[in-house]
Amino acid sequence: MATTDDGYMRFFPFEEPYDHQQEAMGTIYDALDEGRDVLFEGACGTGKTLASLVPALEHARETGKTVVITTNVHQQMRQFVEDARAITDQERLRAVVFRGKGSMCHIDVDYEECQALRDTTRDLVEVESDIAELEQREGELLSDGQAGSSEAMEARNAVVEELRDLQDEREEIETERSTCDHYYRNLTVDTSEFYAWLFDDVRTPDDVYEYAHQQGLCGYELLKEGMDGVDLVVCNYHHLLDPTIREQFFNWIGRDPEDIIAVFDEAHNVESAARDHARRTLTENTLDQALEELDSEEDARTDAAANVIETFRDALVEAYEDSFGFGGREAVDEHWDDITIANDDRKDDLTLAFLQGYTGPGFHEELDHALALGRDLDARYQEAFKEGDLDTRKECQTLQAAGFISDWLDETDETGQYPVVSVRRDESTDDVYGRAELYTCIPEQVTRDLFSDLHAAVLMSATLRPFDVTENVVGVEDPVTMAYGAQFPEERRRTYAVDGPALFSSERDDPQTQQRIARTLEDIVRFTPGNTLVFCPSYSEAERYHDMTAVSATRYLDEPGTQARDLREAFTDGDDGVLYTSLWGTLGEGVSYDGDDARTVVVVGVPYPHLDDRMDAVQDAYDVAFGDDEDDAGWRYAVEIPTIRKTRQALGRVVRSPDDFGARILLDKRYTEAAEMEMHDYAVRGTFPPGERREMVDIGPEKLKFAMLNFYQDMDAYDGPPPKP
């Protein structure tokens, strides 16, 4: 086991680590030395970030590697920057905080247009460089000629002719082709001052954007060019989870995958994030645009490409039109709504409609023609934009359509690939249109290659257990595992499992059940000396109990599709409020409610996600993949464990420091110990880690207010006389 004398302590920015933090650093350092991945669960206060980052930086320094720390939570990105700044104050680091191009571009163009602009700008700079060299050569030859050298004068005439051609080319680029002024300055001015500034501290993307803007530079491209061989990169999940972006990203760093140590924060989210990055879609609008594109082309392959694309387009329309019952089309709104097309005993409805509607020499042959034509058209559009014939870089719809159709017909039979059709209404035209989607059920199909290619990865979270499930789901092989529970004084927190109604979906509309829950929530809010957070199974349930509870506290309601930041700030600015939200919203994790920001947190019911066709497909895929290992693997992997992880994340929003205190309340009898015996098939207490189960206090709803009163009196939390029970 490593000790405080180990070299990695030079990267620890504080006086000394906690005992458990020291132990974790030693374990991680040894694992990295062996090239093994780490699954690291640590409750709030564990110091997970530094415990992971410090040994990773030391191992990387010793072996010539780069550490990449990544998250999908904006607040954590800011925390990483603060930690990196603290480290670099003590031990100098070359660190880069990287963000997507879209948020750093000064002229707001997409990636393809940016690529074409950069190509043309480089052409211009190269021509100008050649002109400068020839002008110097022409001057030298003129001097020699004036000194009497006829050979020099003859050579000068040839140089002047070449110079005129290059000047004409420069004029043509400047007047007829598109370039980027910011990137032009990157290529033509001394940027050493920028890099000296960049590595003098740990700069945020906003810092880089502002500095570059003032200097007329492209900060995004400067970052890319300055990342080669840096010690640390802070980035978003998609830089690692998207295979195409990942390859480019590693090229920018100048490292092969085996020279990367990746640290994933909030790693319980890797499963859903990988699934999102793997999903592929094709809309009816893109199919129509591809057909319009082909209609204007004169190419021997056009008819074949149009035939296969139009057949798929018609099959898509047939699939969703056949699903509409009476009034179904009229009920479609502006949100994508899934339609069931999968079948247990045969191919999906869209594929069947395509196969039945297709006529021709063979769709594989025609798809090959469509793909080849699409690639040619895409190359032509690239060149046209580069040459200035197009103002914007045109996307090849034929290539997009043909590529997706090829994947659809090849992959819908593969395990874990679930076919989906969705519909929505275009608000501008009031037309209904469809979308086909390939949905990846098992993220391990996306992440296994990543983890096997990296030197090692540390996956850290406050809710990563059960480790065997994480290991299976994301494809981590033979990891080192470790878990540290709550580090703050146990006497300063209470976790109550309330023997209230079991809020099954079938019971949620029962007026008596609703009244019991509302009255219990009223007691909770009344006896909380400060703010109360209420997490419900859905936004509609949050709205219901927001409306039903009669409390003197200020009520706040989080609603779907709205910016939650302003709501949270209003809530935390007060000291007697209650905020109702969905457990599956944005306020359940990655957001701290420190001290007086929130004293009590409540989870109402066991907030399982909406069980739709996609979730059924995920369960089926997990049953196939892991059913031999345990019964009900699909339900456990896909539904129960993610739900309990979200619940644990919500409970962790309060009690965020050793001096903090608060109550965490699970309002549903399925959390109680008695439920393990009385309703075993529905009880969920056993899914929590042992240490967290030990702290749960079973209590009846009528006694909860007395327990809260006693706890908060012990904490001397009431400013005046406590409420009367």
Tab-separated table of C-alpha atoms in Angstrom, residues 33-300:
chain	number	residue	atom	x	y	z
A	33	ASP	CA	0.451	0.755	-12.144
A	34	GLU	CA	-1.075	-2.625	-13.058
A	35	GLY	CA	-3.157	-1.142	-15.877
A	36	ARG	CA	-6.429	-2.074	-14.125
A	37	ASP	CA	-9.669	-0.102	-14.107
A	38	VAL	CA	-11.180	1.115	-10.830
A	39	LEU	CA	-14.800	1.348	-9.683
A	40	PHE	CA	-14.839	3.877	-6.857
A	41	GLU	CA	-17.962	4.716	-4.861
A	42	GLY	CA	-17.635	7.495	-2.340
A	43	ALA	CA	-20.300	9.485	-0.547
A	44	CYS	CA	-20.219	13.265	-0.314
A	45	GLY	CA	-17.125	14.318	1.615
A	46	THR	CA	-15.003	11.408	0.444
A	47	GLY	CA	-12.831	13.643	-1.718
A	48	LYS	CA	-13.270	11.363	-4.723
A	49	THR	CA	-11.962	13.819	-7.286
A	50	LEU	CA	-8.586	14.410	-5.657
A	51	ALA	CA	-8.326	10.780	-4.552
A	52	SER	CA	-8.592	9.802	-8.234
A	53	LEU	CA	-6.771	12.698	-9.847
A	54	VAL	CA	-3.669	12.805	-7.647
A	55	PRO	CA	-2.428	9.224	-8.248
A	56	ALA	CA	-3.486	9.425	-11.902
A	57	LEU	CA	-1.367	12.532	-12.460
A	58	GLU	CA	1.631	10.920	-10.766
A	59	HIS	CA	1.353	7.737	-12.819
A	60	ALA	CA	0.937	9.791	-15.983
A	61	ARG	CA	3.981	11.932	-15.142
A	62	GLU	CA	6.082	8.819	-14.546
A	63	THR	CA	4.991	7.027	-17.724
A	64	GLY	CA	4.459	9.823	-20.241
A	65	LYS	CA	0.671	9.602	-20.322
A	66	THR	CA	-2.189	12.123	-20.174
A	67	VAL	CA	-5.041	12.184	-17.670
A	68	VAL	CA	-8.507	12.968	-19.028
A	69	ILE	CA	-11.162	13.743	-16.425
A	70	THR	CA	-14.693	13.899	-17.758
A	71	THR	CA	-18.210	14.596	-16.525
A	72	ASN	CA	-21.672	15.335	-17.863
A	73	VAL	CA	-22.501	17.764	-15.029
A	74	HIS	CA	-21.632	21.453	-15.518
A	75	GLN	CA	-21.191	22.120	-11.802
A	76	GLN	CA	-18.628	19.325	-11.578
A	77	MET	CA	-16.707	20.806	-14.495
A	78	ARG	CA	-16.290	23.974	-12.446
A	79	GLN	CA	-15.152	21.920	-9.447
A	80	PHE	CA	-12.539	20.149	-11.576
A	81	VAL	CA	-11.151	23.516	-12.661
A	82	GLU	CA	-10.872	24.632	-9.035
A	83	ASP	CA	-9.108	21.402	-8.050
A	84	ALA	CA	-6.741	21.618	-11.022
A	85	ARG	CA	-5.898	25.229	-10.130
A	86	ALA	CA	-5.156	24.211	-6.548
A	87	ILE	CA	-2.862	21.433	-7.795
A	88	THR	CA	-1.013	23.617	-10.286
A	89	ASP	CA	-0.338	26.207	-7.572
A	90	GLN	CA	1.692	23.486	-5.879
A	91	GLU	CA	2.964	21.345	-8.772
A	92	ARG	CA	2.949	22.890	-12.231
A	93	LEU	CA	0.598	21.269	-14.715
A	94	ARG	CA	-0.118	21.847	-18.361
A	95	ALA	CA	-3.897	21.577	-18.247
A	96	VAL	CA	-6.597	22.255	-20.826
A	97	VAL	CA	-10.326	22.552	-20.193
A	98	PHE	CA	-12.018	21.568	-23.420
A	99	ARG	CA	-15.535	22.227	-24.631
A	100	GLY	CA	-17.361	21.628	-27.883
A	101	LYS	CA	-16.770	23.855	-30.886
A	102	GLY	CA	-20.344	25.141	-30.962
A	103	SER	CA	-19.894	27.095	-27.723
A	104	MET	CA	-16.492	28.553	-28.681
A	105	CYS	CA	-16.932	29.599	-32.322
A	106	HIS	CA	-16.789	33.356	-32.922
A	107	ILE	CA	-18.655	33.205	-36.243
A	108	ASP	CA	-21.177	30.462	-35.386
A	109	VAL	CA	-20.691	27.885	-38.137
A	110	ASP	CA	-21.055	24.114	-37.880
A	111	TYR	CA	-18.188	21.643	-37.999
A	112	GLU	CA	-18.341	20.946	-41.736
A	113	GLU	CA	-18.378	24.639	-42.653
A	114	CYS	CA	-15.574	25.305	-40.209
A	115	GLN	CA	-13.479	22.563	-41.784
A	116	ALA	CA	-13.971	24.032	-45.256
A	117	LEU	CA	-13.199	27.558	-44.027
A	118	ARG	CA	-9.998	26.327	-42.404
A	119	ASP	CA	-8.938	24.531	-45.584
A	120	THR	CA	-9.441	27.640	-47.701
A	121	THR	CA	-7.759	29.864	-45.114
A	122	ARG	CA	-4.718	27.584	-45.105
A	123	ASP	CA	-4.663	27.764	-48.911
A	124	LEU	CA	-4.635	31.564	-48.703
A	125	VAL	CA	-1.836	31.618	-46.141
A	126	GLU	CA	0.239	29.183	-48.208
A	127	VAL	CA	-0.215	31.324	-51.329
A	128	GLU	CA	0.778	34.437	-49.390
A	129	SER	CA	3.837	32.641	-48.049
A	130	ASP	CA	4.817	31.557	-51.559
A	131	ILE	CA	4.324	35.141	-52.783
A	132	ALA	CA	6.562	36.479	-50.023
A	133	GLU	CA	9.303	33.997	-50.910
A	134	LEU	CA	9.068	34.811	-54.623
A	135	GLU	CA	9.082	38.539	-53.943
A	136	GLN	CA	12.284	38.118	-51.969
A	137	ARG	CA	13.773	35.973	-54.740
A	138	GLU	CA	12.701	38.487	-57.389
A	139	GLY	CA	14.443	41.281	-55.485
A	140	GLU	CA	17.634	39.266	-55.217
A	141	LEU	CA	17.611	38.452	-58.947
A	142	LEU	CA	16.913	42.091	-59.826
A	143	SER	CA	19.998	43.166	-57.875
A	144	ASP	CA	22.097	40.547	-59.638
A	145	GLY	CA	20.673	41.595	-63.023
A	146	GLN	CA	21.384	45.263	-62.415
A	147	ALA	CA	24.940	44.203	-61.579
A	148	GLY	CA	25.225	42.857	-65.119
A	149	SER	CA	24.024	39.211	-64.889
A	150	SER	CA	21.907	38.375	-67.948
A	151	GLU	CA	21.123	34.938	-66.459
A	152	ALA	CA	19.719	36.607	-63.363
A	153	MET	CA	17.469	38.870	-65.460
A	154	GLU	CA	16.172	35.882	-67.381
A	155	ALA	CA	15.458	33.989	-64.173
A	156	ARG	CA	13.771	37.106	-62.736
A	157	ASN	CA	11.378	37.254	-65.686
A	158	ALA	CA	10.284	33.648	-64.943
A	159	VAL	CA	9.842	34.488	-61.254
A	160	VAL	CA	7.766	37.582	-62.090
A	161	GLU	CA	5.483	35.462	-64.266
A	162	GLU	CA	5.015	32.925	-61.488
A	163	LEU	CA	4.468	35.754	-59.029
A	164	ARG	CA	1.664	37.205	-61.166
A	165	ASP	CA	-0.060	33.803	-61.227
A	166	LEU	CA	0.127	33.519	-57.450
A	167	GLN	CA	-1.153	37.064	-56.994
A	168	ASP	CA	-4.085	36.247	-59.239
A	169	GLU	CA	-4.744	33.128	-57.163
A	170	ARG	CA	-4.637	35.180	-53.972
A	171	GLU	CA	-7.109	37.687	-55.393
A	172	GLU	CA	-9.413	34.869	-56.472
A	173	ILE	CA	-9.377	33.350	-52.969
A	174	GLU	CA	-9.925	36.729	-51.291
A	175	THR	CA	-12.785	37.811	-53.547
A	176	GLU	CA	-14.560	34.575	-54.458
A	177	ARG	CA	-13.898	32.063	-51.688
A	178	SER	CA	-14.770	31.970	-47.984
A	179	THR	CA	-12.101	32.232	-45.308
A	180	CYS	CA	-12.068	32.741	-41.534
A	181	ASP	CA	-10.392	35.903	-40.257
A	182	HIS	CA	-9.906	34.426	-36.767
A	183	TYR	CA	-8.199	31.306	-38.072
A	184	TYR	CA	-6.162	33.475	-40.489
A	185	ARG	CA	-4.661	35.288	-37.507
A	186	ASN	CA	-3.920	31.937	-35.840
A	187	LEU	CA	-1.773	31.078	-38.865
A	188	THR	CA	-0.100	34.431	-39.389
A	189	VAL	CA	0.690	35.946	-35.982
A	190	ASP	CA	2.959	34.819	-33.158
A	191	THR	CA	0.727	32.805	-30.773
A	192	SER	CA	3.427	32.071	-28.196
A	193	GLU	CA	1.964	34.739	-25.920
A	194	PHE	CA	-1.391	32.934	-25.987
A	195	TYR	CA	0.157	29.624	-24.934
A	196	ALA	CA	2.220	31.296	-22.214
A	197	TRP	CA	-1.035	32.766	-20.884
A	198	LEU	CA	-2.923	29.483	-21.314
A	199	PHE	CA	-0.512	27.366	-19.302
A	200	ASP	CA	0.224	29.975	-16.662
A	201	ASP	CA	-2.971	28.811	-14.934
A	202	VAL	CA	-5.947	26.532	-15.604
A	203	ARG	CA	-8.139	28.466	-18.019
A	204	THR	CA	-11.828	27.806	-18.630
A	205	PRO	CA	-13.303	27.718	-22.150
A	206	ASP	CA	-14.949	31.063	-21.382
A	207	ASP	CA	-11.557	32.500	-20.436
A	208	VAL	CA	-10.097	31.230	-23.721
A	209	TYR	CA	-13.022	32.545	-25.764
A	210	GLU	CA	-12.735	36.026	-24.262
A	211	TYR	CA	-8.937	36.194	-24.634
A	212	ALA	CA	-9.113	34.976	-28.240
A	213	HIS	CA	-11.948	37.366	-29.036
A	214	GLN	CA	-9.899	40.318	-27.846
A	215	GLN	CA	-6.940	39.213	-29.970
A	216	GLY	CA	-9.010	38.308	-33.047
A	217	LEU	CA	-7.939	34.656	-32.775
A	218	CYS	CA	-9.811	31.337	-32.875
A	219	GLY	CA	-9.453	29.993	-29.345
A	220	TYR	CA	-10.958	26.615	-30.170
A	221	GLU	CA	-8.349	25.858	-32.844
A	222	LEU	CA	-5.544	27.205	-30.649
A	223	LEU	CA	-6.664	24.843	-27.882
A	224	LYS	CA	-6.668	21.899	-30.278
A	225	GLU	CA	-3.192	22.755	-31.498
A	226	GLY	CA	-1.853	23.294	-27.958
A	227	MET	CA	-3.154	20.092	-26.387
A	228	ASP	CA	-0.345	17.883	-27.620
A	229	GLY	CA	1.206	16.095	-24.671
A	230	VAL	CA	-0.553	18.065	-21.893
A	231	ASP	CA	-0.738	16.583	-18.395
A	232	LEU	CA	-4.472	16.978	-17.857
A	233	VAL	CA	-7.568	17.527	-19.986
A	234	VAL	CA	-10.986	18.324	-18.515
A	235	CYS	CA	-13.842	17.615	-20.920
A	236	ASN	CA	-17.415	16.419	-21.415
A	237	TYR	CA	-18.497	12.797	-21.759
A	238	HIS	CA	-19.029	13.024	-25.511
A	239	HIS	CA	-15.321	13.531	-26.140
A	240	LEU	CA	-14.794	9.949	-24.978
A	241	LEU	CA	-18.113	8.221	-25.608
A	242	ASP	CA	-18.573	9.274	-29.234
A	243	PRO	CA	-16.167	7.059	-31.258
A	244	THR	CA	-15.618	9.607	-34.041
A	245	ILE	CA	-14.999	12.521	-31.687
A	246	ARG	CA	-12.816	10.318	-29.468
A	247	GLU	CA	-10.449	9.456	-32.315
A	248	GLN	CA	-10.001	13.132	-33.212
A	249	PHE	CA	-9.711	14.092	-29.545
A	250	PHE	CA	-6.863	11.658	-28.925
A	251	ASN	CA	-5.128	12.934	-32.077
A	252	TRP	CA	-5.313	16.483	-30.708
A	253	ILE	CA	-3.793	15.312	-27.424
A	254	GLY	CA	-1.123	13.486	-29.377
A	255	ARG	CA	-1.721	10.270	-27.459
A	256	ASP	CA	-2.742	6.771	-28.421
A	257	PRO	CA	-5.613	5.333	-26.346
A	258	GLU	CA	-3.177	3.188	-24.337
A	259	ASP	CA	-1.492	6.417	-23.192
A	260	ILE	CA	-4.725	7.826	-21.727
A	261	ILE	CA	-5.882	7.493	-18.112
A	262	ALA	CA	-9.576	8.420	-18.015
A	263	VAL	CA	-11.404	9.498	-14.858
A	264	PHE	CA	-15.200	9.425	-15.199
A	265	ASP	CA	-17.103	11.512	-12.690
A	266	GLU	CA	-20.770	10.727	-11.909
A	267	ALA	CA	-20.002	7.400	-13.556
A	268	HIS	CA	-23.450	5.991	-12.812
A	269	ASN	CA	-24.492	8.164	-15.779
A	270	VAL	CA	-22.126	6.458	-18.236
A	271	GLU	CA	-24.785	3.836	-19.029
A	272	SER	CA	-27.436	6.304	-20.210
A	273	ALA	CA	-24.904	8.681	-21.794
A	274	ALA	CA	-23.374	5.869	-23.863
A	275	ARG	CA	-26.838	4.835	-24.989
A	276	ASP	CA	-27.616	8.403	-26.055
A	277	HIS	CA	-24.374	8.701	-28.003
A	278	ALA	CA	-25.013	5.425	-29.777
A	279	ARG	CA	-28.531	6.238	-30.960
A	280	ARG	CA	-28.940	6.997	-34.672
A	281	THR	CA	-31.928	8.684	-36.282
A	282	LEU	CA	-33.290	9.525	-39.719
A	283	THR	CA	-36.283	11.810	-40.202
A	284	GLU	CA	-38.830	11.774	-42.994
A	285	ASN	CA	-37.723	15.322	-43.827
A	286	THR	CA	-34.159	14.148	-44.493
A	287	LEU	CA	-35.492	11.405	-46.772
A	288	ASP	CA	-37.545	13.989	-48.701
A	289	GLN	CA	-34.509	16.262	-48.997
A	290	ALA	CA	-32.416	13.360	-50.270
A	291	LEU	CA	-34.979	12.651	-52.977
A	292	GLU	CA	-35.006	16.336	-53.989
A	293	GLU	CA	-31.213	16.262	-54.111
A	294	LEU	CA	-31.229	13.194	-56.356
A	295	ASP	CA	-33.898	14.678	-58.613
A	296	SER	CA	-31.486	17.448	-59.619
A	297	GLU	CA	-28.600	15.084	-60.373
A	298	GLU	CA	-27.691	13.547	-63.707
A	299	ASP	CA	-25.844	10.388	-62.784
A	300	ALA	CA	-26.264	6.755	-63.771
